[in-house]
PDB file of C-alpha atoms in Angstrom:
ATOM      1  CA  MET D   1     -29.480  -6.949 -25.730  1.00 80.00           C
ATOM      2  CA  THR D   2     -32.156  -6.110 -23.179  1.00 84.00           C
ATOM      3  CA  GLU D   3     -30.924  -8.932 -20.930  1.00 85.00           C
ATOM      4  CA  THR D   4     -27.395  -7.526 -21.085  1.00 88.00           C
ATOM      5  CA  TRP D   5     -28.583  -4.064 -20.083  1.00 90.00           C
ATOM      6  CA  ILE D   6     -30.617  -5.522 -17.219  1.00 91.00           C
ATOM      7  CA  ARG D   7     -27.588  -7.470 -15.967  1.00 89.00           C
ATOM      8  CA  GLN D   8     -25.462  -4.313 -16.154  1.00 89.00           C
ATOM      9  CA  VAL D   9     -28.034  -2.292 -14.190  1.00 89.00           C
ATOM     10  CA  LEU D  10     -28.293  -4.999 -11.538  1.00 88.00           C
ATOM     11  CA  ALA D  11     -24.496  -5.067 -11.316  1.00 87.00           C
ATOM     12  CA  GLY D  12     -24.608  -1.373 -10.399  1.00 84.00           C
ATOM     13  CA  ASP D  13     -24.140   0.274 -13.800  1.00 87.00           C
ATOM     14  CA  GLN D  14     -26.807   2.918 -13.514  1.00 87.00           C
ATOM     15  CA  GLU D  15     -26.108   4.344 -16.974  1.00 89.00           C
ATOM     16  CA  ALA D  16     -27.141   1.064 -18.608  1.00 91.00           C
ATOM     17  CA  PHE D  17     -30.711   1.868 -17.624  1.00 92.00           C
ATOM     18  CA  ARG D  18     -30.581   4.710 -20.144  1.00 93.00           C
ATOM     19  CA  HIS D  19     -30.602   2.103 -22.946  1.00 92.00           C
ATOM     20  CA  LEU D  20     -33.760   0.543 -21.539  1.00 93.00           C
ATOM     21  CA  VAL D  21     -35.413   3.973 -21.358  1.00 93.00           C
ATOM     22  CA  ARG D  22     -34.477   4.762 -24.958  1.00 92.00           C
ATOM     23  CA  ALA D  23     -35.665   1.405 -26.214  1.00 91.00           C
ATOM     24  CA  HIS D  24     -39.067   1.474 -24.522  1.00 91.00           C
ATOM     25  CA  GLN D  25     -40.107   5.067 -23.931  1.00 91.00           C
ATOM     26  CA  ASP D  26     -42.050   5.581 -27.177  1.00 90.00           C
ATOM     27  CA  ARG D  27     -44.096   2.410 -26.851  1.00 90.00           C
ATOM     28  CA  ALA D  28     -44.636   2.984 -23.153  1.00 92.00           C
ATOM     29  CA  TRP D  29     -45.837   6.507 -23.862  1.00 92.00           C
ATOM     30  CA  ASN D  30     -48.350   5.301 -26.470  1.00 90.00           C
ATOM     31  CA  ILE D  31     -49.656   2.679 -24.029  1.00 91.00           C
ATOM     32  CA  ALA D  32     -49.958   5.243 -21.232  1.00 93.00           C
ATOM     33  CA  LEU D  33     -51.623   7.721 -23.576  1.00 91.00           C
ATOM     34  CA  SER D  34     -54.250   5.177 -24.572  1.00 90.00           C
ATOM     35  CA  VAL D  35     -55.248   4.862 -20.906  1.00 91.00           C
ATOM     36  CA  VAL D  36     -54.869   8.358 -19.451  1.00 91.00           C
ATOM     37  CA  LYS D  37     -55.735  10.246 -22.680  1.00 88.00           C
ATOM     38  CA  SER D  38     -53.490  13.173 -21.858  1.00 88.00           C
ATOM     39  CA  PRO D  39     -49.973  13.585 -23.318  1.00 89.00           C
ATOM     40  CA  ASP D  40     -48.655  15.328 -20.205  1.00 90.00           C
ATOM     41  CA  ARG D  41     -50.124  12.760 -17.857  1.00 91.00           C
ATOM     42  CA  ALA D  42     -48.805   9.986 -20.089  1.00 92.00           C
ATOM     43  CA  GLN D  43     -45.344  11.478 -19.720  1.00 93.00           C
ATOM     44  CA  ASP D  44     -45.684  11.476 -15.920  1.00 94.00           C
ATOM     45  CA  VAL D  45     -46.953   7.894 -16.019  1.00 95.00           C
ATOM     46  CA  VAL D  46     -44.006   6.730 -18.127  1.00 95.00           C
ATOM     47  CA  GLN D  47     -41.495   8.518 -15.905  1.00 94.00           C
ATOM     48  CA  THR D  48     -42.991   6.975 -12.752  1.00 95.00           C
ATOM     49  CA  ALA D  49     -43.126   3.566 -14.447  1.00 96.00           C
ATOM     50  CA  PHE D  50     -39.431   3.715 -15.363  1.00 95.00           C
ATOM     51  CA  VAL D  51     -38.463   4.667 -11.813  1.00 94.00           C
ATOM     52  CA  ASN D  52     -40.653   1.867 -10.418  1.00 94.00           C
ATOM     53  CA  ALA D  53     -39.066  -0.544 -12.885  1.00 94.00           C
ATOM     54  CA  TRP D  54     -35.603   0.504 -11.760  1.00 93.00           C
ATOM     55  CA  LEU D  55     -36.555   0.016  -8.109  1.00 91.00           C
ATOM     56  CA  LYS D  56     -38.066  -3.421  -8.780  1.00 91.00           C
ATOM     57  CA  LEU D  57     -35.611  -4.620 -11.411  1.00 91.00           C
ATOM     58  CA  ALA D  58     -34.078  -7.139  -9.014  1.00 88.00           C
ATOM     59  CA  THR D  59     -37.460  -8.896  -8.844  1.00 90.00           C
ATOM     60  CA  PHE D  60     -37.587  -9.355 -12.640  1.00 89.00           C
ATOM     61  CA  SER D  61     -37.325 -13.096 -13.039  1.00 84.00           C
ATOM     62  CA  GLY D  62     -37.156 -13.311 -16.819  1.00 82.00           C
ATOM     63  CA  ARG D  63     -40.086 -15.749 -16.997  1.00 85.00           C
ATOM     64  CA  VAL D  64     -41.913 -13.213 -19.164  1.00 87.00           C
ATOM     65  CA  PRO D  65     -40.229 -10.874 -21.666  1.00 89.00           C
ATOM     66  CA  PHE D  66     -38.992  -7.609 -20.179  1.00 92.00           C
ATOM     67  CA  GLU D  67     -41.416  -5.696 -22.417  1.00 90.00           C
ATOM     68  CA  ALA D  68     -44.441  -7.485 -20.934  1.00 90.00           C
ATOM     69  CA  TRP D  69     -43.092  -7.020 -17.393  1.00 93.00           C
ATOM     70  CA  PHE D  70     -42.404  -3.328 -17.908  1.00 95.00           C
ATOM     71  CA  TYR D  71     -45.636  -2.554 -19.771  1.00 94.00           C
ATOM     72  CA  ARG D  72     -47.558  -4.122 -16.908  1.00 94.00           C
ATOM     73  CA  ILE D  73     -45.946  -1.531 -14.633  1.00 95.00           C
ATOM     74  CA  VAL D  74     -46.907   1.194 -17.128  1.00 95.00           C
ATOM     75  CA  VAL D  75     -50.507  -0.022 -17.216  1.00 94.00           C
ATOM     76  CA  ASN D  76     -50.693  -0.228 -13.416  1.00 94.00           C
ATOM     77  CA  VAL D  77     -49.318   3.293 -12.975  1.00 95.00           C
ATOM     78  CA  ALA D  78     -51.711   4.594 -15.654  1.00 94.00           C
ATOM     79  CA  ILE D  79     -54.684   2.951 -13.929  1.00 92.00           C
ATOM     80  CA  GLN D  80     -53.589   4.441 -10.600  1.00 92.00           C
ATOM     81  CA  ASP D  81     -53.488   7.835 -12.325  1.00 92.00           C
ATOM     82  CA  LEU D  82     -57.033   7.304 -13.631  1.00 88.00           C
ATOM     83  CA  ARG D  83     -58.239   6.347 -10.151  1.00 88.00           C
ATOM     84  CA  LYS D  84     -56.648   9.417  -8.608  1.00 87.00           C
ATOM     85  CA  ARG D  85     -58.396  11.579 -11.169  1.00 82.00           C
ATOM     86  CA  ALA D  86     -61.696   9.791 -10.535  1.00 77.00           C
ATOM     87  CA  GLU D  87     -61.311  10.465  -6.795  1.00 73.00           C
ATOM     88  CA  ARG D  88     -60.799  14.116  -7.578  1.00 70.00           C
ATOM     89  CA  THR D  89     -63.867  13.875  -9.872  1.00 59.00           C
ATOM     90  CA  GLU D  90     -61.871  15.164 -12.815  1.00 55.00           C
ATOM     91  CA  PRO D  91     -63.274  14.253 -16.217  1.00 51.00           C
ATOM     92  CA  LEU D  92     -61.654  11.292 -17.918  1.00 49.00           C
ATOM     93  CA  THR D  93     -60.791  13.270 -21.013  1.00 48.00           C
ATOM     94  CA  GLU D  94     -59.744  16.791 -20.267  1.00 43.00           C
ATOM     95  CA  GLY D  95     -60.954  19.449 -22.622  1.00 39.00           C
ATOM     96  CA  HIS D  96     -57.573  20.797 -23.619  1.00 39.00           C
ATOM     97  CA  ASP D  97     -56.262  17.340 -24.402  1.00 49.00           C
ATOM     98  CA  VAL D  98     -59.143  16.410 -26.645  1.00 45.00           C
ATOM     99  CA  ALA D  99     -58.937  19.807 -28.285  1.00 39.00           C
ATOM    100  CA  GLN D 100     -55.309  19.118 -29.198  1.00 52.00           C
ATOM    101  CA  THR D 101     -56.579  16.462 -31.571  1.00 51.00           C
ATOM    102  CA  ASP D 102     -58.436  17.918 -34.507  1.00 53.00           C
ATOM    103  CA  PRO D 103     -61.291  15.646 -35.672  1.00 51.00           C
ATOM    104  CA  SER D 104     -61.463  17.457 -38.981  1.00 55.00           C
ATOM    105  CA  GLY D 105     -57.756  16.968 -39.639  1.00 61.00           C
ATOM    106  CA  ASP D 106     -56.017  14.269 -41.635  1.00 79.00           C
ATOM    107  CA  GLU D 107     -56.666  10.557 -41.277  1.00 80.00           C
ATOM    108  CA  ALA D 108     -54.103  10.067 -38.527  1.00 82.00           C
ATOM    109  CA  GLU D 109     -55.663  12.896 -36.517  1.00 84.00           C
ATOM    110  CA  ARG D 110     -59.110  11.377 -36.953  1.00 85.00           C
ATOM    111  CA  VAL D 111     -57.927   8.018 -35.654  1.00 86.00           C
ATOM    112  CA  ARG D 112     -56.196   9.695 -32.696  1.00 85.00           C
ATOM    113  CA  PHE D 113     -59.373  11.628 -31.947  1.00 86.00           C
ATOM    114  CA  ALA D 114     -61.357   8.392 -32.017  1.00 87.00           C
ATOM    115  CA  LEU D 115     -58.845   6.694 -29.696  1.00 87.00           C
ATOM    116  CA  VAL D 116     -59.117   9.573 -27.225  1.00 86.00           C
ATOM    117  CA  ARG D 117     -62.891   9.130 -27.154  1.00 88.00           C
ATOM    118  CA  MET D 118     -62.706   5.379 -26.634  1.00 89.00           C
ATOM    119  CA  LYS D 119     -62.812   3.682 -23.240  1.00 90.00           C
ATOM    120  CA  PRO D 120     -59.303   3.390 -21.751  1.00 90.00           C
ATOM    121  CA  ASN D 121     -59.344  -0.408 -21.681  1.00 91.00           C
ATOM    122  CA  GLU D 122     -60.442  -0.621 -25.314  1.00 92.00           C
ATOM    123  CA  ALA D 123     -57.822   1.838 -26.525  1.00 91.00           C
ATOM    124  CA  LEU D 124     -55.245  -0.030 -24.456  1.00 92.00           C
ATOM    125  CA  ALA D 125     -56.234  -3.369 -25.999  1.00 93.00           C
ATOM    126  CA  LEU D 126     -55.920  -1.958 -29.533  1.00 92.00           C
ATOM    127  CA  ASN D 127     -52.551  -0.444 -28.724  1.00 89.00           C
ATOM    128  CA  LEU D 128     -51.123  -3.611 -27.223  1.00 91.00           C
ATOM    129  CA  HIS D 129     -52.460  -5.885 -29.953  1.00 92.00           C
ATOM    130  CA  TYR D 130     -51.995  -3.831 -33.092  1.00 90.00           C
ATOM    131  CA  LEU D 131     -49.044  -1.576 -32.331  1.00 86.00           C
ATOM    132  CA  ASP D 132     -46.994  -3.710 -29.975  1.00 85.00           C
ATOM    133  CA  GLY D 133     -48.016  -6.999 -31.559  1.00 87.00           C
ATOM    134  CA  PHE D 134     -48.873  -8.737 -28.295  1.00 90.00           C
ATOM    135  CA  SER D 135     -50.979 -11.879 -28.427  1.00 91.00           C
ATOM    136  CA  ILE D 136     -54.116 -12.288 -26.321  1.00 92.00           C
ATOM    137  CA  ARG D 137     -52.140 -14.346 -23.824  1.00 91.00           C
ATOM    138  CA  GLU D 138     -49.465 -11.648 -23.532  1.00 91.00           C
ATOM    139  CA  ILE D 139     -52.164  -8.998 -23.138  1.00 93.00           C
ATOM    140  CA  THR D 140     -53.575 -10.940 -20.173  1.00 93.00           C
ATOM    141  CA  THR D 141     -50.094 -10.918 -18.605  1.00 90.00           C
ATOM    142  CA  ILE D 142     -49.761  -7.187 -19.041  1.00 91.00           C
ATOM    143  CA  THR D 143     -53.269  -6.130 -18.042  1.00 91.00           C
ATOM    144  CA  GLY D 144     -54.312  -8.832 -15.585  1.00 90.00           C
ATOM    145  CA  TRP D 145     -57.481  -9.491 -17.603  1.00 92.00           C
ATOM    146  CA  THR D 146     -58.679 -13.039 -18.198  1.00 93.00           C
ATOM    147  CA  GLU D 147     -58.228 -14.434 -21.701  1.00 93.00           C
ATOM    148  CA  ALA D 148     -61.967 -14.335 -22.384  1.00 94.00           C
ATOM    149  CA  ASN D 149     -62.170 -10.789 -21.064  1.00 93.00           C
ATOM    150  CA  ALA D 150     -59.270  -9.685 -23.252  1.00 93.00           C
ATOM    151  CA  LYS D 151     -60.946 -11.148 -26.341  1.00 94.00           C
ATOM    152  CA  VAL D 152     -64.223  -9.391 -25.531  1.00 94.00           C
ATOM    153  CA  ILE D 153     -62.522  -6.053 -24.874  1.00 94.00           C
ATOM    154  CA  LEU D 154     -60.506  -6.334 -28.099  1.00 93.00           C
ATOM    155  CA  HIS D 155     -63.645  -7.184 -30.089  1.00 94.00           C
ATOM    156  CA  ARG D 156     -65.541  -4.241 -28.582  1.00 94.00           C
ATOM    157  CA  ALA D 157     -62.541  -1.997 -29.215  1.00 93.00           C
ATOM    158  CA  ARG D 158     -62.529  -2.860 -32.923  1.00 92.00           C
ATOM    159  CA  GLU D 159     -66.247  -2.161 -33.139  1.00 92.00           C
ATOM    160  CA  SER D 160     -65.887   1.113 -31.227  1.00 91.00           C
ATOM    161  CA  LEU D 161     -63.081   2.321 -33.465  1.00 90.00           C
ATOM    162  CA  ARG D 162     -65.026   1.457 -36.631  1.00 89.00           C
ATOM    163  CA  ARG D 163     -68.156   3.110 -35.255  1.00 89.00           C
ATOM    164  CA  LEU D 164     -66.344   6.253 -34.166  1.00 88.00           C
ATOM    165  CA  LEU D 165     -64.502   6.633 -37.441  1.00 84.00           C
ATOM    166  CA  HIS D 166     -67.603   6.108 -39.549  1.00 81.00           C
ATOM    167  CA  ALA D 167     -69.891   8.154 -37.320  1.00 72.00           C
ATOM    168  CA  GLU D 168     -68.533  11.563 -38.183  1.00 59.00           C
ATOM    169  CA  SER D 169     -68.151  11.118 -41.901  1.00 55.00           C
ATOM    170  CA  GLU D 170     -67.637   8.578 -44.581  1.00 52.00           C
ATOM    171  CA  PHE D 171     -64.060   8.065 -43.494  1.00 49.00           C
ATOM    172  CA  PRO D 172     -62.326   5.977 -46.137  1.00 52.00           C
ATOM    173  CA  THR D 173     -60.348   3.007 -44.905  1.00 50.00           C
ATOM    174  CA  PRO D 174     -56.639   3.397 -45.571  1.00 50.00           C
TER     175      PRO D 174
ATOM    176  CA  MET Y   1     -49.474 -11.072 -34.141  1.00 45.00           C
ATOM    177  CA  ASN Y   2     -53.000 -12.118 -35.076  1.00 48.00           C
ATOM    178  CA  THR Y   3     -53.648  -9.366 -37.589  1.00 50.00           C
ATOM    179  CA  THR Y   4     -53.949  -9.815 -41.281  1.00 52.00           C
ATOM    180  CA  PRO Y   5     -51.955  -7.615 -43.658  1.00 55.00           C
ATOM    181  CA  ASN Y   6     -55.144  -5.949 -44.935  1.00 65.00           C
ATOM    182  CA  ASP Y   7     -56.728  -5.436 -41.551  1.00 77.00           C
ATOM    183  CA  PRO Y   8     -58.020  -1.823 -41.616  1.00 83.00           C
ATOM    184  CA  ILE Y   9     -57.799  -1.587 -37.809  1.00 86.00           C
ATOM    185  CA  ALA Y  10     -54.079  -2.379 -37.974  1.00 86.00           C
ATOM    186  CA  ASP Y  11     -53.639   0.261 -40.686  1.00 85.00           C
ATOM    187  CA  TRP Y  12     -55.530   2.849 -38.646  1.00 85.00           C
ATOM    188  CA  MET Y  13     -53.522   2.081 -35.526  1.00 86.00           C
ATOM    189  CA  ARG Y  14     -50.215   2.369 -37.383  1.00 84.00           C
ATOM    190  CA  LEU Y  15     -51.451   5.661 -38.795  1.00 82.00           C
ATOM    191  CA  ALA Y  16     -52.317   7.008 -35.340  1.00 81.00           C
ATOM    192  CA  GLN Y  17     -49.053   6.002 -33.729  1.00 80.00           C
ATOM    193  CA  GLU Y  18     -46.993   9.022 -32.822  1.00 77.00           C
ATOM    194  CA  PRO Y  19     -43.495   9.442 -31.406  1.00 77.00           C
ATOM    195  CA  MET Y  20     -43.268  10.604 -27.841  1.00 76.00           C
ATOM    196  CA  PRO Y  21     -43.072  14.407 -27.887  1.00 82.00           C
ATOM    197  CA  TYR Y  22     -40.983  14.730 -24.707  1.00 84.00           C
ATOM    198  CA  PRO Y  23     -37.273  14.548 -25.588  1.00 83.00           C
ATOM    199  CA  ASP Y  24     -36.265  15.377 -22.008  1.00 87.00           C
ATOM    200  CA  LEU Y  25     -38.007  12.356 -20.491  1.00 89.00           C
ATOM    201  CA  GLU Y  26     -34.866  10.230 -20.632  1.00 90.00           C
ATOM    202  CA  ALA Y  27     -32.864  12.892 -18.778  1.00 92.00           C
ATOM    203  CA  ALA Y  28     -35.645  13.303 -16.202  1.00 92.00           C
ATOM    204  CA  VAL Y  29     -35.780   9.549 -15.546  1.00 93.00           C
ATOM    205  CA  MET Y  30     -32.004   9.277 -15.242  1.00 93.00           C
ATOM    206  CA  ALA Y  31     -31.873  12.275 -12.884  1.00 93.00           C
ATOM    207  CA  GLU Y  32     -34.568  10.785 -10.654  1.00 92.00           C
ATOM    208  CA  ILE Y  33     -32.804   7.431 -10.626  1.00 91.00           C
ATOM    209  CA  ALA Y  34     -29.502   9.095  -9.727  1.00 91.00           C
ATOM    210  CA  THR Y  35     -31.204  10.849  -6.801  1.00 90.00           C
ATOM    211  CA  MET Y  36     -32.757   7.622  -5.597  1.00 88.00           C
ATOM    212  CA  ALA Y  37     -29.442   5.797  -5.949  1.00 87.00           C
ATOM    213  CA  ARG Y  38     -27.808   8.424  -3.732  1.00 87.00           C
ATOM    214  CA  VAL Y  39     -30.602   8.051  -1.170  1.00 85.00           C
ATOM    215  CA  ARG Y  40     -30.210   4.279  -1.253  1.00 83.00           C
ATOM    216  CA  ALA Y  41     -26.455   4.609  -0.718  1.00 84.00           C
ATOM    217  CA  ARG Y  42     -27.002   6.934   2.249  1.00 83.00           C
ATOM    218  CA  ARG Y  43     -29.523   4.520   3.743  1.00 81.00           C
ATOM    219  CA  ARG Y  44     -27.079   1.657   3.392  1.00 81.00           C
ATOM    220  CA  HIS Y  45     -24.392   3.822   4.984  1.00 81.00           C
ATOM    221  CA  HIS Y  46     -26.570   4.750   7.967  1.00 80.00           C
ATOM    222  CA  LEU Y  47     -27.794   1.184   8.397  1.00 79.00           C
ATOM    223  CA  ALA Y  48     -24.233  -0.114   8.372  1.00 80.00           C
ATOM    224  CA  PHE Y  49     -23.239   2.407  11.046  1.00 79.00           C
ATOM    225  CA  ALA Y  50     -26.287   1.510  13.115  1.00 77.00           C
ATOM    226  CA  TRP Y  51     -25.321  -2.168  13.167  1.00 79.00           C
ATOM    227  CA  LEU Y  52     -21.683  -1.265  13.777  1.00 79.00           C
ATOM    228  CA  SER Y  53     -22.663   0.883  16.773  1.00 77.00           C
ATOM    229  CA  PHE Y  54     -24.774  -1.900  18.215  1.00 74.00           C
ATOM    230  CA  ALA Y  55     -21.963  -4.374  17.667  1.00 77.00           C
ATOM    231  CA  VAL Y  56     -19.339  -2.111  19.261  1.00 77.00           C
ATOM    232  CA  GLY Y  57     -21.539  -1.458  22.266  1.00 72.00           C
ATOM    233  CA  MET Y  58     -22.325  -5.094  22.811  1.00 73.00           C
ATOM    234  CA  THR Y  59     -18.706  -6.140  22.294  1.00 74.00           C
ATOM    235  CA  ALA Y  60     -17.466  -3.486  24.692  1.00 71.00           C
ATOM    236  CA  GLY Y  61     -19.902  -4.668  27.319  1.00 67.00           C
ATOM    237  CA  LEU Y  62     -18.943  -8.312  26.888  1.00 68.00           C
ATOM    238  CA  TRP Y  63     -15.230  -7.501  26.718  1.00 68.00           C
ATOM    239  CA  VAL Y  64     -15.417  -5.720  30.058  1.00 66.00           C
ATOM    240  CA  ALA Y  65     -17.499  -8.478  31.530  1.00 62.00           C
ATOM    241  CA  ALA Y  66     -15.520 -11.428  30.165  1.00 61.00           C
ATOM    242  CA  PRO Y  67     -12.464 -11.367  32.489  1.00 62.00           C
ATOM    243  CA  VAL Y  68     -14.676 -11.327  35.492  1.00 60.00           C
ATOM    244  CA  TYR Y  69     -17.303 -13.615  34.025  1.00 58.00           C
ATOM    245  CA  GLY Y  70     -17.625 -15.449  37.259  1.00 55.00           C
ATOM    246  CA  ASN Y  71     -18.519 -12.251  39.025  1.00 56.00           C
ATOM    247  CA  LEU Y  72     -20.760 -10.966  36.271  1.00 56.00           C
ATOM    248  CA  LEU Y  73     -23.509 -10.226  38.685  1.00 57.00           C
ATOM    249  CA  THR Y  74     -21.442  -7.939  40.890  1.00 67.00           C
ATOM    250  CA  PRO Y  75     -22.685  -4.353  40.816  1.00 68.00           C
ATOM    251  CA  GLU Y  76     -19.486  -2.887  39.294  1.00 71.00           C
ATOM    252  CA  VAL Y  77     -19.351  -5.264  36.332  1.00 68.00           C
ATOM    253  CA  GLY Y  78     -23.065  -4.975  35.822  1.00 69.00           C
ATOM    254  CA  THR Y  79     -22.723  -1.191  35.612  1.00 73.00           C
ATOM    255  CA  LEU Y  80     -19.901  -1.435  33.069  1.00 72.00           C
ATOM    256  CA  VAL Y  81     -21.900  -3.830  30.930  1.00 71.00           C
ATOM    257  CA  GLN Y  82     -24.871  -1.522  31.126  1.00 73.00           C
ATOM    258  CA  VAL Y  83     -22.776   1.498  30.144  1.00 76.00           C
ATOM    259  CA  GLY Y  84     -21.278  -0.355  27.137  1.00 74.00           C
ATOM    260  CA  VAL Y  85     -24.600  -1.677  25.943  1.00 75.00           C
ATOM    261  CA  SER Y  86     -26.267   1.697  26.514  1.00 77.00           C
ATOM    262  CA  LEU Y  87     -23.624   3.489  24.436  1.00 78.00           C
ATOM    263  CA  GLY Y  88     -24.136   0.956  21.653  1.00 76.00           C
ATOM    264  CA  LEU Y  89     -27.881   1.451  21.804  1.00 78.00           C
ATOM    265  CA  VAL Y  90     -27.600   5.247  21.865  1.00 80.00           C
ATOM    266  CA  PHE Y  91     -25.292   5.395  18.841  1.00 77.00           C
ATOM    267  CA  GLY Y  92     -27.251   2.692  17.083  1.00 76.00           C
ATOM    268  CA  PHE Y  93     -30.553   4.482  17.553  1.00 78.00           C
ATOM    269  CA  GLU Y  94     -28.967   7.764  16.524  1.00 78.00           C
ATOM    270  CA  ARG Y  95     -27.955   6.155  13.212  1.00 75.00           C
ATOM    271  CA  LEU Y  96     -31.396   4.606  12.800  1.00 75.00           C
ATOM    272  CA  TRP Y  97     -32.957   8.015  13.392  1.00 76.00           C
ATOM    273  CA  ALA Y  98     -30.679   9.461  10.737  1.00 73.00           C
ATOM    274  CA  LEU Y  99     -31.712   6.593   8.481  1.00 71.00           C
ATOM    275  CA  SER Y 100     -35.394   7.368   8.988  1.00 69.00           C
ATOM    276  CA  ARG Y 101     -34.718  10.990   8.000  1.00 68.00           C
ATOM    277  CA  VAL Y 102     -33.039   9.796   4.797  1.00 60.00           C
ATOM    278  CA  SER Y 103     -35.963   7.456   4.078  1.00 54.00           C
ATOM    279  CA  GLY Y 104     -38.330  10.364   4.495  1.00 51.00           C
ATOM    280  CA  SER Y 105     -36.368  12.364   1.965  1.00 47.00           C
ATOM    281  CA  ILE Y 106     -36.974   9.926  -0.911  1.00 44.00           C
ATOM    282  CA  PRO Y 107     -38.547  12.135  -3.543  1.00 44.00           C
ATOM    283  CA  HIS Y 108     -42.183  11.392  -4.321  1.00 42.00           C
ATOM    284  CA  ARG Y 109     -43.451  13.128  -7.394  1.00 41.00           C
TER     285      ARG Y 109
END
């Protein structure tokens, strides 16, 4: 179906892009959130990524799945956003964003709080592998990491998440 | 996917997943794309007119010069050719200038 929508967009049917937005916005937002840590910034990242994807759609060759191609754009835009914030010496995790997640809340809130406190690349690796089901090889396509690097980051991410969840309390595994 | 069914990390991640809380994102993306499509169309329009102006100018110059090709270097014919080519260049550059203004108006968020 995705291929059909892409063909329609390239043929000039602008409205067909709406289907691509609907199909990928939730996953893209979760990926962006894992990197930029702020819901509002994640929204901006996803919006910019969709526009960039629309502008570059003619260059999509189909050698990799559209999801991998598009999520690479999302990751690149999110990293650019992080760099801009670093240049402005803004903290990586803004106070109001972290405060939105209550560490004393339910299990889901605790996991979200832990993900916010994790390094962006580790949270991104967990998101891509566990939520989007991408293999290590696909993660390297999306992030530009080497295969060995992706494995190391994913391993460290698992350890970080376990450590963060067990650090505050005896958080029972689901 | 390389996760086992009882992998606690996978369970935690599924638990933490949340739907995107911005229902207007789709509309915002489509609006921005519509704007950029209009800008693209205007750029194509201006570019087409720029090339057309160049072509008309050059053709006019050559058309005037062609019947008296043998005397192309006479001052009168040379002036006509120059006028034709100059008009083409003036209109062409005017369209390119308009094009650059359109390019500058591409919205950057």
